[in-house]
Structure formats: structure tokens, C-alpha cells
mmCIF file of C-alpha atoms in Angstrom:
data_model
loop_
_atom_site.group_PDB
_atom_site.id
_atom_site.type_symbol
_atom_site.label_atom_id
_atom_site.label_comp_id
_atom_site.label_asym_id
_atom_site.label_seq_id
_atom_site.Cartn_x
_atom_site.Cartn_y
_atom_site.Cartn_z
ATOM 1 C CA MET A 182 22.696 7.222 24.076
ATOM 2 C CA SER A 183 25.624 8.503 22.320
ATOM 3 C CA LEU A 184 28.492 6.029 19.852
ATOM 4 C CA SER A 185 31.073 6.952 22.165
ATOM 5 C CA HIS A 186 29.323 4.608 24.246
ATOM 6 C CA ILE A 187 28.739 1.754 22.162
ATOM 7 C CA HIS A 188 31.263 -0.628 21.854
ATOM 8 C CA GLN A 189 30.660 -2.350 18.077
ATOM 9 C CA SER A 190 31.870 -6.112 17.725
ATOM 10 C CA PRO A 191 33.685 -5.783 13.680
ATOM 11 C CA SER A 192 31.649 -8.442 12.574
ATOM 12 C CA ILE A 193 28.876 -6.693 13.031
ATOM 13 C CA PRO A 194 26.951 -3.787 11.862
ATOM 14 C CA PHE A 195 26.005 -0.717 14.178
ATOM 15 C CA PHE A 196 22.583 -1.058 12.674
ATOM 16 C CA GLN A 197 22.021 -5.640 13.825
ATOM 17 C CA ILE A 198 23.249 -4.391 17.262
ATOM 18 C CA THR A 199 20.538 -1.425 17.922
ATOM 19 C CA GLY A 200 18.495 -3.797 16.712
ATOM 20 C CA LYS A 201 15.982 -1.942 14.170
ATOM 21 C CA ILE A 202 16.758 -4.392 10.883
ATOM 22 C CA LYS A 203 18.518 -7.511 10.931
ATOM 23 C CA PRO A 204 20.043 -8.114 6.643
ATOM 24 C CA MET A 205 19.186 -12.321 8.191
ATOM 25 C CA GLU A 206 15.639 -11.416 8.617
ATOM 26 C CA LEU A 207 15.189 -10.342 4.936
ATOM 27 C CA ASP A 208 14.231 -12.176 3.031
ATOM 28 C CA LEU A 209 14.103 -10.594 -0.771
ATOM 29 C CA THR A 210 14.437 -13.284 -3.253
ATOM 30 C CA PRO A 211 12.500 -13.211 -6.540
ATOM 31 C CA LYS A 212 8.373 -14.250 -5.685
ATOM 32 C CA THR A 213 5.791 -14.897 -9.138
ATOM 33 C CA ALA A 214 2.028 -14.994 -9.189
ATOM 34 C CA GLU A 215 -0.341 -17.695 -7.517
ATOM 35 C CA VAL A 216 -4.542 -18.396 -8.406
ATOM 36 C CA LEU A 217 -6.306 -15.771 -6.606
ATOM 37 C CA PHE A 218 -9.126 -16.728 -9.434
ATOM 38 C CA GLU A 219 -9.115 -18.364 -12.556
ATOM 39 C CA GLY A 220 -11.794 -19.006 -15.079
ATOM 40 C CA ASP A 221 -13.194 -19.098 -18.628
ATOM 41 C CA GLY A 222 -13.227 -15.429 -18.791
ATOM 42 C CA GLY A 223 -9.193 -15.236 -17.586
ATOM 43 C CA GLY A 224 -7.965 -15.191 -14.475
ATOM 44 C CA TYR A 225 -6.195 -12.737 -11.289
ATOM 45 C CA TYR A 226 -3.037 -13.773 -9.876
ATOM 46 C CA THR A 227 -1.755 -12.611 -6.879
ATOM 47 C CA TRP A 228 1.754 -12.320 -4.441
ATOM 48 C CA TRP A 229 0.672 -13.384 -0.963
ATOM 49 C CA SER A 230 1.776 -11.509 2.139
ATOM 50 C CA SER A 231 2.120 -15.207 4.212
ATOM 51 C CA LYS A 232 4.181 -15.905 0.903
ATOM 52 C CA VAL A 233 6.269 -12.705 1.048
ATOM 53 C CA PRO A 234 6.715 -10.951 4.681
ATOM 54 C CA LEU A 235 8.614 -7.723 3.206
ATOM 55 C CA LEU A 236 5.626 -7.077 0.793
ATOM 56 C CA ALA A 237 3.552 -6.062 4.329
ATOM 57 C CA LYS A 238 6.658 -5.377 6.313
ATOM 58 C CA THR A 239 7.024 -2.150 3.369
ATOM 59 C CA ASN A 240 3.145 -1.625 2.666
ATOM 60 C CA VAL A 241 3.445 -2.540 -1.358
ATOM 61 C CA GLY A 242 1.730 -4.982 -2.633
ATOM 62 C CA ALA A 243 1.069 -6.399 -6.681
ATOM 63 C CA GLY A 244 -1.710 -8.882 -8.656
ATOM 64 C CA ARG A 245 -2.467 -10.007 -12.442
ATOM 65 C CA LEU A 246 -4.765 -9.946 -14.500
ATOM 66 C CA VAL A 247 -5.013 -11.927 -17.548
ATOM 67 C CA LEU A 248 -8.069 -11.007 -19.747
ATOM 68 C CA GLN A 249 -9.153 -13.280 -22.486
ATOM 69 C CA PRO A 250 -10.863 -12.440 -25.432
ATOM 70 C CA GLN A 251 -14.589 -11.234 -23.941
ATOM 71 C CA GLY A 252 -13.501 -11.353 -20.941
ATOM 72 C CA PHE A 253 -14.629 -8.829 -18.751
ATOM 73 C CA ALA A 254 -13.847 -8.198 -15.131
ATOM 74 C CA LEU A 255 -17.053 -7.505 -12.856
ATOM 75 C CA PRO A 256 -16.821 -3.729 -11.640
ATOM 76 C CA HIS A 257 -14.883 -3.616 -8.110
ATOM 77 C CA TYR A 258 -12.974 -1.031 -5.690
ATOM 78 C CA ALA A 259 -9.614 -2.392 -3.868
ATOM 79 C CA ASP A 260 -8.535 -1.361 -0.261
ATOM 80 C CA ILE A 261 -4.714 0.415 -1.940
ATOM 81 C CA SER A 262 -3.505 3.328 -4.800
ATOM 82 C CA LYS A 263 -2.252 1.596 -7.446
ATOM 83 C CA VAL A 264 -0.997 1.511 -11.229
ATOM 84 C CA GLY A 265 -1.689 -0.814 -14.112
ATOM 85 C CA TYR A 266 0.908 -1.333 -16.821
ATOM 86 C CA VAL A 267 -0.290 -3.636 -19.840
ATOM 87 C CA LEU A 268 1.932 -6.259 -20.454
ATOM 88 C CA GLU A 269 0.151 -7.497 -23.467
ATOM 89 C CA GLY A 270 -3.357 -6.423 -25.409
ATOM 90 C CA ASN A 271 -3.777 -3.888 -27.491
ATOM 91 C CA ASP A 272 -7.072 -3.943 -27.348
ATOM 92 C CA GLY A 273 -8.480 -3.788 -23.780
ATOM 93 C CA VAL A 274 -10.675 -1.428 -22.322
ATOM 94 C CA ALA A 275 -11.087 0.275 -18.528
ATOM 95 C CA GLY A 276 -14.400 2.292 -17.833
ATOM 96 C CA MET A 277 -14.122 3.656 -14.093
ATOM 97 C CA ALA A 278 -16.701 5.916 -11.315
ATOM 98 C CA LEU A 279 -13.359 7.927 -9.403
ATOM 99 C CA ARG A 280 -13.857 8.991 -6.380
ATOM 100 C CA ASN A 281 -17.016 10.756 -5.157
ATOM 101 C CA THR A 282 -18.552 11.225 -8.713
ATOM 102 C CA ARG A 283 -21.003 9.969 -10.634
ATOM 103 C CA GLU A 284 -19.636 9.406 -13.681
ATOM 104 C CA GLU A 285 -18.989 6.394 -15.418
ATOM 105 C CA VAL A 286 -15.371 7.436 -17.744
ATOM 106 C CA VAL A 287 -14.115 5.393 -20.690
ATOM 107 C CA VAL A 288 -10.951 4.896 -21.651
ATOM 108 C CA LYS A 289 -8.749 2.082 -24.325
ATOM 109 C CA LEU A 290 -5.511 -0.132 -23.534
ATOM 110 C CA LYS A 291 -3.267 -1.855 -25.616
ATOM 111 C CA LYS A 292 0.381 -2.599 -24.689
ATOM 112 C CA GLY A 293 2.438 0.083 -22.490
ATOM 113 C CA ASP A 294 0.441 1.490 -21.082
ATOM 114 C CA VAL A 295 0.422 3.051 -18.281
ATOM 115 C CA ILE A 296 -3.384 3.831 -16.359
ATOM 116 C CA PRO A 297 -3.552 5.045 -12.010
ATOM 117 C CA VAL A 298 -6.892 3.546 -10.165
ATOM 118 C CA PRO A 299 -7.225 6.062 -6.568
ATOM 119 C CA ILE A 300 -8.368 3.573 -3.980
ATOM 120 C CA GLY A 301 -11.631 3.051 -3.621
ATOM 121 C CA SER A 302 -12.379 3.708 -7.193
ATOM 122 C CA VAL A 303 -14.852 2.252 -8.708
ATOM 123 C CA SER A 304 -13.458 -0.010 -11.729
ATOM 124 C CA TRP A 305 -14.383 -2.544 -14.491
ATOM 125 C CA TRP A 306 -12.202 -3.873 -17.536
ATOM 126 C CA PHE A 307 -12.784 -6.027 -20.153
ATOM 127 C CA ASN A 308 -10.947 -6.957 -22.962
ATOM 128 C CA ASP A 309 -12.656 -6.201 -26.814
ATOM 129 C CA GLY A 310 -9.582 -8.251 -28.930
ATOM 130 C CA ASP A 311 -8.652 -11.596 -29.713
ATOM 131 C CA SER A 312 -5.518 -12.374 -27.300
ATOM 132 C CA ASP A 313 -4.660 -12.123 -24.254
ATOM 133 C CA LEU A 314 -5.028 -8.991 -22.449
ATOM 134 C CA VAL A 315 -2.661 -9.167 -19.229
ATOM 135 C CA ILE A 316 -2.273 -6.063 -16.863
ATOM 136 C CA ILE A 317 0.201 -6.156 -14.157
ATOM 137 C CA PHE A 318 -0.793 -4.043 -10.979
ATOM 138 C CA LEU A 319 1.328 -2.575 -8.618
ATOM 139 C CA GLY A 320 0.671 -0.471 -5.485
ATOM 140 C CA GLU A 321 1.422 1.016 -1.656
ATOM 141 C CA THR A 322 -1.080 -0.905 0.835
ATOM 142 C CA SER A 323 -0.999 1.483 3.997
ATOM 143 C CA LYS A 324 -4.141 1.965 4.948
ATOM 144 C CA ALA A 325 -5.025 -1.756 3.264
ATOM 145 C CA LEU A 326 -7.162 -4.754 4.505
ATOM 146 C CA ILE A 327 -3.926 -7.041 4.438
ATOM 147 C CA PRO A 328 -0.425 -5.028 4.324
ATOM 148 C CA GLY A 329 1.251 -5.998 1.028
ATOM 149 C CA GLU A 330 -1.586 -7.195 -0.313
ATOM 150 C CA ILE A 331 -5.152 -5.788 -2.495
ATOM 151 C CA THR A 332 -8.160 -6.552 -1.505
ATOM 152 C CA TYR A 333 -11.129 -6.112 -4.029
ATOM 153 C CA PHE A 334 -14.396 -5.801 -3.464
ATOM 154 C CA PHE A 335 -16.972 -6.831 -5.916
ATOM 155 C CA LEU A 336 -20.265 -4.954 -6.506
ATOM 156 C CA THR A 337 -22.580 -7.893 -8.154
ATOM 157 C CA GLY A 338 -21.530 -11.388 -8.202
ATOM 158 C CA LEU A 339 -21.583 -14.620 -6.046
ATOM 159 C CA GLN A 340 -18.923 -12.162 -3.770
ATOM 160 C CA GLY A 341 -20.931 -9.186 -4.787
ATOM 161 C CA VAL A 342 -22.001 -6.738 -1.814
ATOM 162 C CA ILE A 343 -24.850 -6.497 -2.681
ATOM 163 C CA GLY A 344 -25.854 -10.462 -2.156
ATOM 164 C CA GLY A 345 -24.279 -10.253 1.852
ATOM 165 C CA PHE A 346 -27.656 -7.655 2.907
ATOM 166 C CA SER A 347 -31.088 -8.820 4.032
ATOM 167 C CA ASN A 348 -33.639 -9.219 1.202
ATOM 168 C CA GLU A 349 -35.603 -7.507 3.608
ATOM 169 C CA LEU A 350 -32.961 -3.722 3.234
ATOM 170 C CA THR A 351 -32.094 -4.518 0.175
ATOM 171 C CA SER A 352 -36.232 -4.293 -0.902
ATOM 172 C CA LYS A 353 -36.339 -0.760 1.322
ATOM 173 C CA ILE A 354 -33.210 -0.503 -0.403
ATOM 174 C CA TYR A 355 -33.559 0.447 -3.956
ATOM 175 C CA GLY A 356 -38.111 -0.358 -3.355
ATOM 176 C CA LEU A 357 -38.408 -3.524 -5.563
ATOM 177 C CA ASP A 358 -41.177 -6.893 -4.313
ATOM 178 C CA LYS A 359 -39.011 -10.504 -3.198
ATOM 179 C CA ASP A 360 -39.296 -11.542 -7.134
ATOM 180 C CA GLY A 361 -36.996 -8.567 -7.657
ATOM 181 C CA VAL A 362 -34.542 -8.226 -5.082
ATOM 182 C CA GLU A 363 -34.229 -12.327 -6.599
ATOM 183 C CA LYS A 364 -33.235 -10.996 -9.596
ATOM 184 C CA LEU A 365 -31.086 -7.890 -8.894
ATOM 185 C CA ILE A 366 -28.852 -10.207 -6.775
ATOM 186 C CA LYS A 367 -28.868 -14.416 -8.093
ATOM 187 C CA SER A 368 -28.855 -13.071 -11.836
ATOM 188 C CA GLN A 369 -25.317 -12.437 -11.690
ATOM 189 C CA SER A 370 -23.489 -16.436 -10.453
ATOM 190 C CA GLY A 371 -20.414 -15.640 -12.268
ATOM 191 C CA VAL A 372 -17.108 -14.753 -9.846
ATOM 192 C CA LEU A 373 -14.625 -11.827 -10.271
ATOM 193 C CA ILE A 374 -13.868 -12.713 -14.055
ATOM 194 C CA ILE A 375 -16.493 -13.787 -16.688
ATOM 195 C CA LYS A 376 -17.031 -13.726 -19.967
ATOM 196 C CA LEU A 377 -19.324 -11.877 -22.905
ATOM 197 C CA ASP A 378 -21.400 -13.083 -25.148
ATOM 198 C CA LYS A 379 -20.174 -10.412 -27.775
ATOM 199 C CA THR A 380 -23.836 -8.924 -28.975
ATOM 200 C CA GLN A 381 -23.466 -7.527 -25.940
ATOM 201 C CA PRO A 382 -22.443 -4.203 -25.586
ATOM 202 C CA LEU A 383 -20.229 -2.125 -23.648
ATOM 203 C CA PRO A 384 -19.701 1.502 -23.700
ATOM 204 C CA LYS A 385 -16.773 2.652 -25.928
ATOM 205 C CA PRO A 386 -13.492 4.278 -24.533
ATOM 206 C CA GLN A 387 -13.914 7.665 -24.629
ATOM 207 C CA THR A 388 -10.751 9.299 -26.995
ATOM 208 C CA GLU A 389 -9.873 12.048 -25.263
ATOM 209 C CA ILE A 390 -10.069 11.046 -21.817
ATOM 210 C CA THR A 391 -8.455 8.258 -22.149
ATOM 211 C CA LYS A 392 -5.151 10.857 -23.056
ATOM 212 C CA LYS A 393 -6.241 12.754 -20.099
ATOM 213 C CA LEU A 394 -5.840 9.309 -18.193
ATOM 214 C CA VAL A 395 -3.561 6.750 -19.834
ATOM 215 C CA TYR A 396 0.146 6.681 -20.978
ATOM 216 C CA ASN A 397 1.996 4.354 -23.261
ATOM 217 C CA ILE A 398 5.486 3.814 -21.296
ATOM 218 C CA ASP A 399 7.108 1.780 -23.942
ATOM 219 C CA VAL A 400 7.029 4.293 -26.655
ATOM 220 C CA ALA A 401 7.699 8.179 -24.668
ATOM 221 C CA ASP A 402 10.844 9.542 -24.492
ATOM 222 C CA PRO A 403 13.348 8.503 -22.176
ATOM 223 C CA GLU A 404 15.322 10.154 -19.520
ATOM 224 C CA ASN A 405 18.782 7.687 -20.990
ATOM 225 C CA VAL A 406 19.496 5.922 -24.156
ATOM 226 C CA VAL A 407 22.985 4.444 -24.271
ATOM 227 C CA GLU A 408 23.174 2.821 -27.726
ATOM 228 C CA ASN A 409 23.357 -1.161 -27.341
ATOM 229 C CA ALA A 410 22.587 -0.834 -23.392
ATOM 230 C CA GLY A 411 18.645 0.171 -23.104
ATOM 231 C CA LEU A 412 17.012 3.360 -21.707
ATOM 232 C CA ILE A 413 15.380 4.193 -18.661
ATOM 233 C CA LYS A 414 12.448 6.001 -18.113
ATOM 234 C CA THR A 415 10.481 7.782 -15.476
ATOM 235 C CA LEU A 416 6.806 8.496 -15.074
ATOM 236 C CA THR A 417 5.289 11.454 -12.457
ATOM 237 C CA GLU A 418 2.498 13.328 -11.945
ATOM 238 C CA GLN A 419 4.750 16.497 -13.213
ATOM 239 C CA GLU A 420 4.134 14.920 -16.802
ATOM 240 C CA PHE A 421 1.395 12.276 -16.325
ATOM 241 C CA PRO A 422 -0.830 14.576 -13.668
ATOM 242 C CA PHE A 423 -3.086 11.988 -13.245
ATOM 243 C CA ILE A 424 -0.877 9.290 -11.430
ATOM 244 C CA GLY A 425 -0.202 12.230 -8.507
ATOM 245 C CA ASP A 426 -3.913 10.856 -7.600
ATOM 246 C CA VAL A 427 -2.377 7.774 -6.360
ATOM 247 C CA GLY A 428 0.564 8.836 -4.481
ATOM 248 C CA LEU A 429 3.010 6.556 -6.732
ATOM 249 C CA SER A 430 5.477 7.317 -9.205
ATOM 250 C CA VAL A 431 7.317 3.937 -12.138
ATOM 251 C CA ILE A 432 10.058 3.205 -13.395
ATOM 252 C CA ARG A 433 10.651 1.065 -16.481
ATOM 253 C CA VAL A 434 13.779 0.496 -17.586
ATOM 254 C CA LYS A 435 14.586 -1.961 -20.539
ATOM 255 C CA LEU A 436 18.228 -3.628 -21.234
ATOM 256 C CA GLU A 437 19.997 -4.362 -24.011
ATOM 257 C CA PRO A 438 21.458 -8.086 -24.180
ATOM 258 C CA GLY A 439 24.130 -8.446 -22.177
ATOM 259 C CA ALA A 440 24.241 -4.801 -20.729
ATOM 260 C CA ILE A 441 24.042 -3.679 -17.982
ATOM 261 C CA LYS A 442 22.099 -1.207 -15.729
ATOM 262 C CA ALA A 443 24.390 0.574 -12.846
ATOM 263 C CA PRO A 444 24.392 0.249 -9.459
ATOM 264 C CA SER A 445 21.678 3.246 -7.682
ATOM 265 C CA TYR A 446 20.116 3.863 -4.657
ATOM 266 C CA PRO A 447 17.136 6.209 -3.503
ATOM 267 C CA ILE A 448 17.297 10.007 -2.699
ATOM 268 C CA ASN A 449 14.050 9.797 -1.261
ATOM 269 C CA PRO A 450 12.906 7.231 2.102
ATOM 270 C CA THR A 451 11.410 4.810 -0.556
ATOM 271 C CA VAL A 452 10.736 1.446 -1.347
ATOM 272 C CA ARG A 453 10.970 -0.051 -5.535
ATOM 273 C CA LEU A 454 9.058 -2.469 -5.936
ATOM 274 C CA ILE A 455 10.162 -4.525 -9.500
ATOM 275 C CA TYR A 456 8.338 -6.320 -11.815
ATOM 276 C CA ILE A 457 9.910 -8.333 -13.757
ATOM 277 C CA ALA A 458 7.657 -7.578 -16.852
ATOM 278 C CA ARG A 459 10.078 -9.687 -20.260
ATOM 279 C CA GLY A 460 13.418 -11.201 -20.297
ATOM 280 C CA SER A 461 15.952 -12.563 -17.296
ATOM 281 C CA GLY A 462 19.132 -11.671 -16.260
ATOM 282 C CA LYS A 463 20.469 -10.834 -13.229
ATOM 283 C CA ILE A 464 19.475 -8.723 -10.065
ATOM 284 C CA GLU A 465 22.556 -7.234 -7.385
ATOM 285 C CA ILE A 466 21.277 -6.150 -4.659
ATOM 286 C CA VAL A 467 23.551 -4.613 -1.497
ATOM 287 C CA ASP A 468 22.177 -3.749 2.255
ATOM 288 C CA PHE A 469 23.167 -1.069 4.433
ATOM 289 C CA SER A 470 25.586 -4.059 6.318
ATOM 290 C CA GLY A 471 27.712 -3.067 2.608
ATOM 291 C CA LYS A 472 27.203 -6.971 2.017
ATOM 292 C CA SER A 473 25.160 -9.114 -1.060
ATOM 293 C CA ALA A 474 21.077 -8.821 0.187
ATOM 294 C CA LEU A 475 20.537 -10.400 -2.683
ATOM 295 C CA ASN A 476 22.426 -12.223 -6.426
ATOM 296 C CA THR A 477 20.231 -14.035 -8.810
ATOM 297 C CA GLN A 478 18.377 -14.791 -11.758
ATOM 298 C CA VAL A 479 15.481 -13.463 -12.585
ATOM 299 C CA GLU A 480 12.865 -14.068 -15.524
ATOM 300 C CA ALA A 481 9.791 -12.429 -16.752
ATOM 301 C CA GLY A 482 7.051 -12.681 -14.105
ATOM 302 C CA HIS A 483 9.139 -11.497 -11.026
ATOM 303 C CA LEU A 484 8.804 -9.456 -7.838
ATOM 304 C CA LEU A 485 11.498 -8.487 -6.180
ATOM 305 C CA VAL A 486 10.641 -5.767 -3.152
ATOM 306 C CA VAL A 487 13.920 -3.476 -2.690
ATOM 307 C CA PRO A 488 13.634 -1.905 1.071
ATOM 308 C CA GLN A 489 14.361 1.923 1.200
ATOM 309 C CA PHE A 490 18.281 3.119 0.673
ATOM 310 C CA PHE A 491 19.520 -0.418 -0.264
ATOM 311 C CA VAL A 492 21.427 -0.019 -4.121
ATOM 312 C CA VAL A 493 20.202 -1.973 -6.892
ATOM 313 C CA ALA A 494 22.050 -3.431 -10.178
ATOM 314 C CA GLN A 495 20.946 -4.739 -12.906
ATOM 315 C CA ILE A 496 21.393 -7.456 -15.793
ATOM 316 C CA ALA A 497 20.407 -8.531 -19.238
ATOM 317 C CA GLY A 498 20.635 -11.553 -20.284
ATOM 318 C CA GLU A 499 20.644 -13.296 -23.518
ATOM 319 C CA GLU A 500 17.442 -12.103 -24.904
ATOM 320 C CA GLY A 501 17.401 -8.636 -22.674
ATOM 321 C CA MET A 502 15.684 -7.836 -19.817
ATOM 322 C CA GLU A 503 11.853 -4.991 -18.918
ATOM 323 C CA SER A 504 11.479 -4.369 -15.238
ATOM 324 C CA PHE A 505 8.617 -1.977 -14.050
ATOM 325 C CA SER A 506 8.259 -0.456 -11.176
ATOM 326 C CA ILE A 507 6.714 1.915 -8.586
ATOM 327 C CA VAL A 508 8.438 3.981 -6.444
ATOM 328 C CA ILE A 509 6.071 5.183 -3.288
ATOM 329 C CA THR A 510 6.557 8.340 -4.319
ATOM 330 C CA THR A 511 5.510 12.234 -6.798
ATOM 331 C CA ASN A 512 9.345 13.010 -6.690
ATOM 332 C CA PRO A 513 11.388 10.175 -7.019
ATOM 333 C CA LEU A 514 15.013 10.978 -6.733
ATOM 334 C CA PHE A 515 17.966 8.060 -7.228
ATOM 335 C CA GLU A 516 21.588 8.552 -6.681
ATOM 336 C CA GLU A 517 23.704 6.831 -9.226
ATOM 337 C CA LEU A 518 27.230 4.744 -8.319
ATOM 338 C CA GLY A 519 28.030 3.919 -11.776
ATOM 339 C CA GLY A 520 28.348 6.451 -14.628
ATOM 340 C CA ARG A 521 29.743 10.536 -15.361
ATOM 341 C CA THR A 522 26.543 11.598 -13.292
ATOM 342 C CA SER A 523 27.162 9.055 -10.148
ATOM 343 C CA ILE A 524 27.637 10.969 -6.227
ATOM 344 C CA TRP A 525 32.006 9.863 -7.209
ATOM 345 C CA SER A 526 32.135 12.812 -9.309
ATOM 346 C CA ALA A 527 30.693 15.215 -6.806
ATOM 347 C CA LEU A 528 33.472 14.369 -4.023
ATOM 348 C CA SER A 529 37.024 15.258 -4.240
ATOM 349 C CA PRO A 530 39.684 13.962 -5.072
ATOM 350 C CA SER A 531 41.710 13.843 -2.201
ATOM 351 C CA VAL A 532 38.026 12.945 -0.593
ATOM 352 C CA GLN A 533 38.526 9.652 -2.934
ATOM 353 C CA GLN A 534 41.823 8.629 -2.171
ATOM 354 C CA ALA A 535 41.249 8.724 1.433
ATOM 355 C CA SER A 536 38.616 6.572 1.678
ATOM 356 C CA LEU A 537 39.349 4.224 -1.018
ATOM 357 C CA ASN A 538 43.118 4.297 0.884
ATOM 358 C CA VAL A 539 44.249 4.137 -2.792
ATOM 359 C CA ASP A 540 47.387 7.336 -4.625
ATOM 360 C CA SER A 541 45.820 9.940 -6.861
ATOM 361 C CA GLU A 542 47.392 7.499 -9.874
ATOM 362 C CA PHE A 543 44.679 5.612 -9.323
ATOM 363 C CA GLN A 544 41.775 7.935 -7.676
ATOM 364 C CA SER A 545 42.700 9.274 -11.576
ATOM 365 C CA LEU A 546 42.109 6.142 -13.151
ATOM 366 C CA PHE A 547 38.980 5.527 -11.649
ATOM 367 C CA ILE A 548 37.814 9.345 -12.265
ATOM 368 C CA SER A 549 38.536 8.542 -15.648
ATOM 369 C CA LYS A 550 36.719 5.466 -15.967
ATOM 370 C CA ILE A 551 33.935 6.655 -14.462
ATOM 371 C CA LYS A 552 33.514 9.858 -16.929
ATOM 372 C CA GLU A 553 33.963 7.033 -19.649
ATOM 373 C CA THR A 554 30.776 6.043 -18.990
ATOM 374 C CA THR A 555 26.575 6.913 -18.095
ATOM 375 C CA ASN A 556 24.686 4.373 -16.212
ATOM 376 C CA LEU A 557 23.541 2.470 -18.446
ATOM 377 C CA ILE A 558 26.657 0.076 -19.646
ATOM 378 C CA PRO A 559 26.412 -1.763 -22.709
ATOM 379 C CA PRO A 560 27.767 -4.979 -22.980
ATOM 380 C CA THR A 561 31.737 -5.856 -23.414
ATOM 381 C CA THR A 562 32.775 -6.806 -26.942
#
């Protein structure tokens, strides 16, 4: 049906008429994680898709791992590809057996590190320090058992997959007698995360492997930095090839107190999953109808889902704000609505005047103001 055959009410967006998507169906409210497990060695916290339906609708998911000193996350694999970002701790150790390999790689983790974890890879995580190790995981869930969530399969422990088979089959697979089978499947009584004795040896991190599989985004050179405003760092497979294995890119935005990240939207048809890593502030999101989809305060620990092509602005509070986000593409492209590189600068003056319904004097003033700033705006004095 052509557009000329559709009568559009001035109060109802065209896309609402067609039924493709309705703004009132999208709850963009930021959410905090809920407890999945807590024990002596630490805890794991998740965002349930039943509580945040937009996670399932957009096929993204998240979880937060907290390991106390000597905390050990038992070997497991997950049903999604994801990236981990170390929020706290400088003495983390992670082991990983990448897909279709028989070799375990061991890396060191510290605050600011990004570590991709491809789908199906077996990994374990350990805190060798004296303070908590905290890692946020963000990923894409289109292939997950439960869209919008990360499901883990543990090799050992009370929920270990080897304990789910019959003793007879386990005996034949591993060549063990009855007592051996019992010892194999019941010796580890822990669940998900345990606390190891300090005398328990574990493999040491491999320096060269760490350089290939881990990238510290906190100390990396940003592509944009503005004094008294902040910085933006986008990490893709061009700079960090291993992240290409999970099909994601990550973006870190650090804003000084009172600073603003001007509105932007992705050119790629990609969802953005944003985690507020530190500080607090405000997030404003505008949808396709030109209406505010979200205008709310956020703080460390909040998770937000931004549907594709929606426009987002970030405003830091009194303590500043840092966000860590993923986009579901290896080649993220964004268009800015503020600053000298904004899309406005690409449009001819006459088009600007006609579109805004303003005279040439105001159009010139508008463009001159845009060219004075970037997409990072310091607080006004």
C-alpha cells in the first residue's frame, strides 16, 4: 500500500498506525541486577528478561560477577558471546579453553580490562587479590536458550553436567569403578562459585597471551577527548582483533562533573546496551516519533537498553559519570546531532532554513554555535 492511500492522524505517528512498533510498549527504565547466587567465594547477579522484557525483544543480556579474595568461578560455558569489563580489582585470573581447541590459555585481569568470551568457550575465573574482583558481562542473545538472558553450563559442582548422567554411563565413559564415579561427581559440593584455600595452586597468567586476549580500555588513547568534558573510546576488531570473535564492539564514555555527551544515533541497525560503571547523572532518549522515551537519573549499577536508531544523550552529575556499552556490530558508525562533526554541518544552509523554518540569520547563528563545540560539552560556568 502506498503512503498516499493512508490517512494519518496528526496526533498518531505513522509507525504506530502500521503496527510495527508502539512507543508505549517499550519500557526503557534503567534496572539494577538481581541476585542469582551468593556464597563464600562471591556472587553472580543478573537482569531477568521477565523483569526487563526489552532485553529479550532486542536480544541482549547482562550479568555481573563478584569474586571475593580467593573466590573461584567453576569451569563453565555459556550460550552467548559476550565481553567482560573489569570494574574493580587488579589481581584477577581467567582461564579459557577456546572453541575447538585443546589448549587452556590463562590471562591476568585488572581494572579497566576488556575480555571477550566467545560462545561455547569453557572458562574459569579467580580472584588472587585482597579486594573484590568485579566484572560486568554484556552480550548478544539471539542464539541463547532464553532470549535476553545468559545461561551457564557448569562442568562440575552440584549443577555440573557430568553429574546429570547415569553412573553406569559415566563409568563407561571415564573407565572408573563405582567408587571412582562417586568421587568424580560428588567431591565438589560447591555451586557456581567457591572459595579456594590459599594453598591451592592454579595456573599462572601468561603475559604474551594476555596481551592478545585482553585490552585495557581505561588507559587506551581515546578518539575524542575534551578538557573539562571527558572522553570517548570505541574499541573494535580493527584495534583489538580478538573482540571480532564475539561480533561486538564496545564504547566507553567518561564525563567530568556536569559535562554532556551530545545526542547521537547509530547508522548501523544495532541495539546499544549501556551499563553505568561509575558515578551518576542523567540519560535522555528520544524515539522515532520525536518524543522523549526516557529522561531519568541513573547511577552506577544501572543497565539500559537503547533500541536501534533511537537518539541518546548523557549528562554527568556532580561526581561525573562513566558508561560502558556494547553494540551488536564489528563496525559501529554513529551520527552526531551536536558539535562540529554533527549531521547538521552536512546539510546545505537552504535545507537547514527550510527544515527548521527559520531565516538565514538564525541559521547562520545556529551553525556557528555548533562549530564552536564537539560532541563532548564541558559544564557551563
